[in-house]
Short mmCIF file of C-alpha atoms in Angstrom, two decimals:
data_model
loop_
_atom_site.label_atom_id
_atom_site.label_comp_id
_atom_site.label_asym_id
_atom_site.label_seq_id
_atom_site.Cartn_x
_atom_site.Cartn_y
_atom_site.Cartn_z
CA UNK A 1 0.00 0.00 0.00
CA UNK A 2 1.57 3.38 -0.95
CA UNK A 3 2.15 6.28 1.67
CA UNK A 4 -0.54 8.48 0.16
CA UNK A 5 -3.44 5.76 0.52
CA UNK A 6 -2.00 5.50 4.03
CA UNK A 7 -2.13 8.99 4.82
CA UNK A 8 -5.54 9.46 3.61
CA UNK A 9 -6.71 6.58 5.78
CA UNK A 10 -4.95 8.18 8.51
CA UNK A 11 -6.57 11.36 8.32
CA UNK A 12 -10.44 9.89 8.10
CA UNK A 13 -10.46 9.86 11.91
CA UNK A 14 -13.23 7.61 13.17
CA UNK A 15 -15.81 4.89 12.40
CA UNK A 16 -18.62 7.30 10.91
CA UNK A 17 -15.90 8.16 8.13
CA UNK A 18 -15.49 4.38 6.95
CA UNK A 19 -19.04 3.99 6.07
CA UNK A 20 -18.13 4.15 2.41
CA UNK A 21 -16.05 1.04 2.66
CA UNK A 22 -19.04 -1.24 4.32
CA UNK A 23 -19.69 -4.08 2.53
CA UNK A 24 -23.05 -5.43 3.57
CA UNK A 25 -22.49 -9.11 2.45
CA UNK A 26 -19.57 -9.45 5.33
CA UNK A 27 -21.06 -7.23 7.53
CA UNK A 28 -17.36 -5.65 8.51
CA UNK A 29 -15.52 -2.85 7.09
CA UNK A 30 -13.10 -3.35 4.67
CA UNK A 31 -9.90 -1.36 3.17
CA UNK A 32 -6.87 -2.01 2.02
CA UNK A 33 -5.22 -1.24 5.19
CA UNK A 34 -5.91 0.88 7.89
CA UNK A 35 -3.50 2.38 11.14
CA UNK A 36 -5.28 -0.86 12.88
CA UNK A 37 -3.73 -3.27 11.21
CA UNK A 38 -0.19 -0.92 11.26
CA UNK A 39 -0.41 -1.10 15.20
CA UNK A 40 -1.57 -4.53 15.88
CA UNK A 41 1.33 -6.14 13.07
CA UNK A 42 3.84 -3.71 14.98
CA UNK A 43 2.65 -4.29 18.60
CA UNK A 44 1.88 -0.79 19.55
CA UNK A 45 -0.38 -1.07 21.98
CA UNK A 46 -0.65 2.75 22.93
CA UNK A 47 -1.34 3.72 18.59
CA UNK A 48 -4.22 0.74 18.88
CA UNK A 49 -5.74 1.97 22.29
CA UNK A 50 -5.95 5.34 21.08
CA UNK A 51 -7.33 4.56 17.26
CA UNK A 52 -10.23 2.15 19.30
CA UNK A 53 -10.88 5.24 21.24
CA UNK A 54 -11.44 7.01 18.26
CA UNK A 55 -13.74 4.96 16.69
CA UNK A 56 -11.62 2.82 14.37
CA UNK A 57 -13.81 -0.51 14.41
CA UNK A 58 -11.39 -3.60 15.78
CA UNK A 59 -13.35 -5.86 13.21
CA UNK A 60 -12.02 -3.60 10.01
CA UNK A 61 -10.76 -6.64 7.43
CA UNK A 62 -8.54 -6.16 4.45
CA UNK A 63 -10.01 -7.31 0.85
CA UNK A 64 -8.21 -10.22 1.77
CA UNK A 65 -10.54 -10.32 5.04
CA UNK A 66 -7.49 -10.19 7.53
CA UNK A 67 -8.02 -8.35 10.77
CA UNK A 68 -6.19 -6.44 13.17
CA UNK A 69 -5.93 -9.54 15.60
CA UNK A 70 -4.58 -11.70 12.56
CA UNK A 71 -1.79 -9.35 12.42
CA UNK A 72 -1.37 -9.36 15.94
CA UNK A 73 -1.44 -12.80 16.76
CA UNK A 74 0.79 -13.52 13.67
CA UNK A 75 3.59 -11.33 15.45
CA UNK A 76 2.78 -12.56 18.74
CA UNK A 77 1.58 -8.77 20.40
CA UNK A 78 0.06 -10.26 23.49
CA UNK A 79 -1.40 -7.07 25.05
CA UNK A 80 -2.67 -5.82 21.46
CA UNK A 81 -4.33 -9.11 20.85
CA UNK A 82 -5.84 -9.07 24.23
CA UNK A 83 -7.23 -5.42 23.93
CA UNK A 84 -8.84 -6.26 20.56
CA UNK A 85 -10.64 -9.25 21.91
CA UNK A 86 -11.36 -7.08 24.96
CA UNK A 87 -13.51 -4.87 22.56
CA UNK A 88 -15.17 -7.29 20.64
CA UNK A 89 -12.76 -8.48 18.04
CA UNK A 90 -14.18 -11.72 16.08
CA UNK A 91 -12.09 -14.52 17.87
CA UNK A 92 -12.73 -17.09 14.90
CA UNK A 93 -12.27 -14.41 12.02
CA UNK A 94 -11.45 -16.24 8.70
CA UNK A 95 -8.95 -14.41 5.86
CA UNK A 96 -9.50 -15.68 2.60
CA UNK A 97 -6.89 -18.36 2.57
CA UNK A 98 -8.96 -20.24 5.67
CA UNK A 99 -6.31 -18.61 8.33
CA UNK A 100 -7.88 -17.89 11.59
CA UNK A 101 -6.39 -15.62 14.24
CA UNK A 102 -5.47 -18.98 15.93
CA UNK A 103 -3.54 -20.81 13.15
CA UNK A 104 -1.59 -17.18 12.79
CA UNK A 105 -0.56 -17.50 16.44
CA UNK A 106 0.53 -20.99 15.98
CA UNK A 107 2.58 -20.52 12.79
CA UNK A 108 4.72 -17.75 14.82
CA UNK A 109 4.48 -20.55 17.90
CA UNK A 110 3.30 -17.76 19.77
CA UNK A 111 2.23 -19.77 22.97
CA UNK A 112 0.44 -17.01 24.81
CA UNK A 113 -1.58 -15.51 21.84
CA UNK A 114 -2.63 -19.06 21.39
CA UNK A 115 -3.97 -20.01 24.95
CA UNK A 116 -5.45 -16.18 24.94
CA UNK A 117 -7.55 -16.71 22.06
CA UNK A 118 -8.41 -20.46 23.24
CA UNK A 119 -9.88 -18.59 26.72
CA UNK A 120 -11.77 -16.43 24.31
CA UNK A 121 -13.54 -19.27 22.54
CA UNK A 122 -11.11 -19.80 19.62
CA UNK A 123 -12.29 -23.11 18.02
CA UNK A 124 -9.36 -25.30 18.18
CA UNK A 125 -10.23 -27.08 14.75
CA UNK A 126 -11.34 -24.90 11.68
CA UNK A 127 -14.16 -24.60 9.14
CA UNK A 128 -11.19 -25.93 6.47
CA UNK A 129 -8.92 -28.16 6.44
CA UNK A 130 -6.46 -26.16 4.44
CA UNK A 131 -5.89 -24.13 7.49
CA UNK A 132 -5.14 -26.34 10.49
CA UNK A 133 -3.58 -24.79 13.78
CA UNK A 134 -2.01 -28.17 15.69
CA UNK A 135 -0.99 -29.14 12.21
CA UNK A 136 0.86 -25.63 11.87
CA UNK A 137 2.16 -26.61 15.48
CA UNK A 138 3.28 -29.88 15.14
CA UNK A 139 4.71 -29.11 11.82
CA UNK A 140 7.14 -25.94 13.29
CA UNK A 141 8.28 -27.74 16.11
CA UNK A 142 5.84 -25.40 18.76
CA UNK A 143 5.59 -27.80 21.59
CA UNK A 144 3.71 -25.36 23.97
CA UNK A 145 1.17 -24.63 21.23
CA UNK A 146 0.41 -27.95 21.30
CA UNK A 147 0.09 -28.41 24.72
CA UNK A 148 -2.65 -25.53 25.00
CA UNK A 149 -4.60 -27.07 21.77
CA UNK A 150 -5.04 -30.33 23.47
CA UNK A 151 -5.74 -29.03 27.02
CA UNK A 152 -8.58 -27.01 25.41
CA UNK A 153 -10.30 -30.07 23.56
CA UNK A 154 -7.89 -30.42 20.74
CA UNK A 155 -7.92 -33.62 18.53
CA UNK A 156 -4.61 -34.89 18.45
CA UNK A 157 -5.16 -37.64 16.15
CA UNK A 158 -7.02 -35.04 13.79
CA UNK A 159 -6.55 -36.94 10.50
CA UNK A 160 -6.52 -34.56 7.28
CA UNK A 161 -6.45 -36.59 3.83
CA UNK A 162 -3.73 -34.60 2.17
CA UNK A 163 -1.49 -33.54 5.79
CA UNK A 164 -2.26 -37.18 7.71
CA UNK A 165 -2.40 -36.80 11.98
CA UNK A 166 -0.31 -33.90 13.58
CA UNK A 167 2.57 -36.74 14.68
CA UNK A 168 2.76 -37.82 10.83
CA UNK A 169 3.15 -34.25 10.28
CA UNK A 170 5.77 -33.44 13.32
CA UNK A 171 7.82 -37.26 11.98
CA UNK A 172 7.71 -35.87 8.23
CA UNK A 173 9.14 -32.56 9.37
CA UNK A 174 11.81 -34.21 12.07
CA UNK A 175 10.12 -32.43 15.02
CA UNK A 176 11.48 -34.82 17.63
CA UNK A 177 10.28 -32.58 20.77
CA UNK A 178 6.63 -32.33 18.81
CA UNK A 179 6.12 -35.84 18.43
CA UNK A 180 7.43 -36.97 21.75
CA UNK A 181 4.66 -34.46 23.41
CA UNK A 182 2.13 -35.59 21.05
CA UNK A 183 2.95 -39.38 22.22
CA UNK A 184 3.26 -38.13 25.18
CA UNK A 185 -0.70 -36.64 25.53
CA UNK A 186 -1.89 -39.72 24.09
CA UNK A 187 -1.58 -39.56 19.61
CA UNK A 188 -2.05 -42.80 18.00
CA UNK A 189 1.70 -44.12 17.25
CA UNK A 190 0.72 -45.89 14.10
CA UNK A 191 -2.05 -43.44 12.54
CA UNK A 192 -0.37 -41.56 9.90
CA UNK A 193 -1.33 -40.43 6.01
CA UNK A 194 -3.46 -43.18 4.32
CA UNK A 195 -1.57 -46.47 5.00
CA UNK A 196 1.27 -44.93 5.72
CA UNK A 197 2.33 -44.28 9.18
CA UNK A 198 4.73 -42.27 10.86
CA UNK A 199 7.33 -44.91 11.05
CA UNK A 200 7.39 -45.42 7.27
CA UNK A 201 8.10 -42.02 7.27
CA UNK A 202 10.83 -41.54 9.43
CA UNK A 203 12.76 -44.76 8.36
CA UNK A 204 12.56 -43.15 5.30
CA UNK A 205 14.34 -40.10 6.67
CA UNK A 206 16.56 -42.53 8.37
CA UNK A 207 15.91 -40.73 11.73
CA UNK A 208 17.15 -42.93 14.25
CA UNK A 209 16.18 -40.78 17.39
CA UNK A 210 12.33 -40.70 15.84
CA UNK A 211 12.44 -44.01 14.86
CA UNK A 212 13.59 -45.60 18.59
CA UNK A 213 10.46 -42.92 19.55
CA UNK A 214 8.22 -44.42 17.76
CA UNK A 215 9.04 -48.07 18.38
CA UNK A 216 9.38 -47.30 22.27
CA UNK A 217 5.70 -46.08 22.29
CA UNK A 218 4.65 -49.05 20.14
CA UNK A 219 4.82 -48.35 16.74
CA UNK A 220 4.08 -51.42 14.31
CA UNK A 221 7.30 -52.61 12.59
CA UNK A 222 5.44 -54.87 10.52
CA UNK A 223 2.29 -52.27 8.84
CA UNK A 224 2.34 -51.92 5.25
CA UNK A 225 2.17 -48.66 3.08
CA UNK A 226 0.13 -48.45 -0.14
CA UNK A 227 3.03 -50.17 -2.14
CA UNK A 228 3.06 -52.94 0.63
CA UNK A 229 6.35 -52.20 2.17
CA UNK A 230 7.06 -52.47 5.71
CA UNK A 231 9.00 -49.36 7.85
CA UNK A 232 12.75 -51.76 7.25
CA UNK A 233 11.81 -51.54 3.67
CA UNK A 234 12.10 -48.00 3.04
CA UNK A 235 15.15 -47.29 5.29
CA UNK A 236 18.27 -46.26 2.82
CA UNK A 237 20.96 -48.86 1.72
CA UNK A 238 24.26 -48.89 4.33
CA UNK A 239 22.18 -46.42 7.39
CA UNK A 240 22.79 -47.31 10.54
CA UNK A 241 19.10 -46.94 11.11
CA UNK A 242 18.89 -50.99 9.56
CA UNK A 243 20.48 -51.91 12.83
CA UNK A 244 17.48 -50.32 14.88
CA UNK A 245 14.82 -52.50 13.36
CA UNK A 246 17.26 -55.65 13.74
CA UNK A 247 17.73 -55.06 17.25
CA UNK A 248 13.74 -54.83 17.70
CA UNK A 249 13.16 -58.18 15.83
CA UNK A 250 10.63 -60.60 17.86
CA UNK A 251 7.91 -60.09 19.96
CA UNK A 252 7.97 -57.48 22.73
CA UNK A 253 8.85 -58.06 26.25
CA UNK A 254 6.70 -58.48 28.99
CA UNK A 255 7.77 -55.16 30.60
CA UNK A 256 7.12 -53.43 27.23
CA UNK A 257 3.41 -54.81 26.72
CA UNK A 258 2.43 -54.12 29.88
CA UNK A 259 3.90 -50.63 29.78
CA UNK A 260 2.03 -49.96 26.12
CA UNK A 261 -1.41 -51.40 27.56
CA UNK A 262 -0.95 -49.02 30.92
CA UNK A 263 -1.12 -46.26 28.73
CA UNK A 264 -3.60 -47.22 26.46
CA UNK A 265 -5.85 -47.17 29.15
CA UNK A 266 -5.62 -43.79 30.23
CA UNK A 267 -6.12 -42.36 26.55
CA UNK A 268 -5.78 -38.73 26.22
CA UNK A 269 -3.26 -36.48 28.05
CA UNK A 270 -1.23 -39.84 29.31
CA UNK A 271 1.31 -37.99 30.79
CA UNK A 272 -0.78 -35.94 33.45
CA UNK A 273 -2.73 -38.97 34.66
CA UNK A 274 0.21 -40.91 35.12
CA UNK A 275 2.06 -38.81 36.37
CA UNK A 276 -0.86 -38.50 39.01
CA UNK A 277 -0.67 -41.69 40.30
CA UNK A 278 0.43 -43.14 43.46
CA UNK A 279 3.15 -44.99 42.68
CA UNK A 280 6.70 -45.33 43.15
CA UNK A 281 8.60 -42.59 40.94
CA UNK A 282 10.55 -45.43 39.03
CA UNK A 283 7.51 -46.68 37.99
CA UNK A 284 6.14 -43.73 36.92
CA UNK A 285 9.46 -42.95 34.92
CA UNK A 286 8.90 -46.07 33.44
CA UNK A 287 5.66 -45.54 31.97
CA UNK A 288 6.62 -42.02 31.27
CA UNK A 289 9.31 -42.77 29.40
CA UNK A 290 11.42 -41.27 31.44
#
């Protein structure tokens, strides 16, 4: 947007002078850009106080309908994101790409924008699929944004036909921490894309550290993929990874089964529940993976 369109936005003052950018279909005002959106993508808090006090609407979209708390969330301006909501800002505003104010704040892993919108009544799955926060999460490697999704309701096995579950996504992108926290709250270890799961993927990658991960929280060593190959099948000629799968040939021990059924019986967010019980701590470690 050049200065001049700026400056002449600047100078309209308050709400009564947008009126001739209302579009009635949307029911919110629209421009190119406004001083709104300049504050909340720059985090000045005083500039957006004082342009709300004016009469500048918080709901005021771009053609490409992204609002002020998009920007702000995006950038991760806590106290600008918070006074927009405070005066009425739509929490589940949708730009024109599907990107709500809660996938922005996930895509900057901005951990306090996302639990702040969640308290507001963000919904923590969207109207699209092309637009999917804990996918965004998981993907980036934003453990914490994770954490809030699923303590506010948060499918963690949300299964997408062209992404697969959040953990297929965090293995594909070698988000180690991501995929040991999604494990960790409870994600299906061998629910992936289609047939394939997130082992196939990562002995593909020849990740080691994911694929001990994965096998340690019970991943299947023996599911096939579409072309009927097994997790061993895809790792690379000569990687060290080939070892990993030897060693794990045979059936699990006893400890192991009993440590895979423990948790399978507590479901979602594992980790807190165990960690609740009264038991010895070495126990506890033990399921924990600790």
């Amino acid at each position: 947007m050049d200065g001049g369109r700026r400056s002449r936005l600047q100078r309209l003052g308050g709400c009564p002078h947008l009126r001739f950018l209302s579009n009635p279909l949307m029911g919110d005002i629209v421009s190119d850009w406004s001083p709104l959106h300049d504050a909340a993508i720059h985090g000045r808090l005083l500039t957006l106080r004082n342009l709300i006090n004016q009469g500048w609407p918080v709901n005021i979209i771009t053609a490409d309908h992204v609002s002020p708390l998009h920007e702000a969330c995006l950038r991760g301006h806590f106290s600008c994101a918070s006074v927009l909501l405070s005066h009425g800002a739509q929490v589940n505003g949708i730009a024109i790409d599907w990107r709500t104010p809660l996938y922005n704040a996930c895509l900057g892993g901005n951990h306090d924008c996302v639990t702040l919108l969640l308290d507001h009544g963000a919904a923590p799955h969207p109207e699209s699929d092309l637009a999917s926060p804990i996918h965004e999460a998981a993907k980036r490697g934003h453990v914490k944004c994770i954490e809030s999704l699923a303590d506010y309701g948060a499918n963690i096995d949300y299964n997408i036909s062209h992404l697969g579950t959040p953990l297929y996504i965090a293995c594909k992108n070698q988000q180690l921490a991501c995929a040991k926290k999604l494990l960790e709250l409870g994600a299906s270890v061998n629910k992936g894309k289609g047939l394939e799961s997130p082992l196939h993927v990562v002995a593909r990658m020849s990740f080691g550290e994911l694929v001990y991960l994965l096998m340690d929280f019970g991943a299947n060593v023996q599911a096939r993929n579409a072309e009927g190959k097994r997790p061993v099948d895809l790792v690379p000629r000569e990687s060290p990874v080939t070892e990993i799968f030897l060693e794990r040939e045979g059936p699990e021990s006893l400890m192991q089964l009993c440590r895979l059924r423990i948790r399978k019986c507590f479901g979602i967010r594992q980790h807190h529940k165990i960690a609740a019980l009264f038991l010895p701590e070495d126990l506890k470690r033990f399921l924990l993976h600790l």
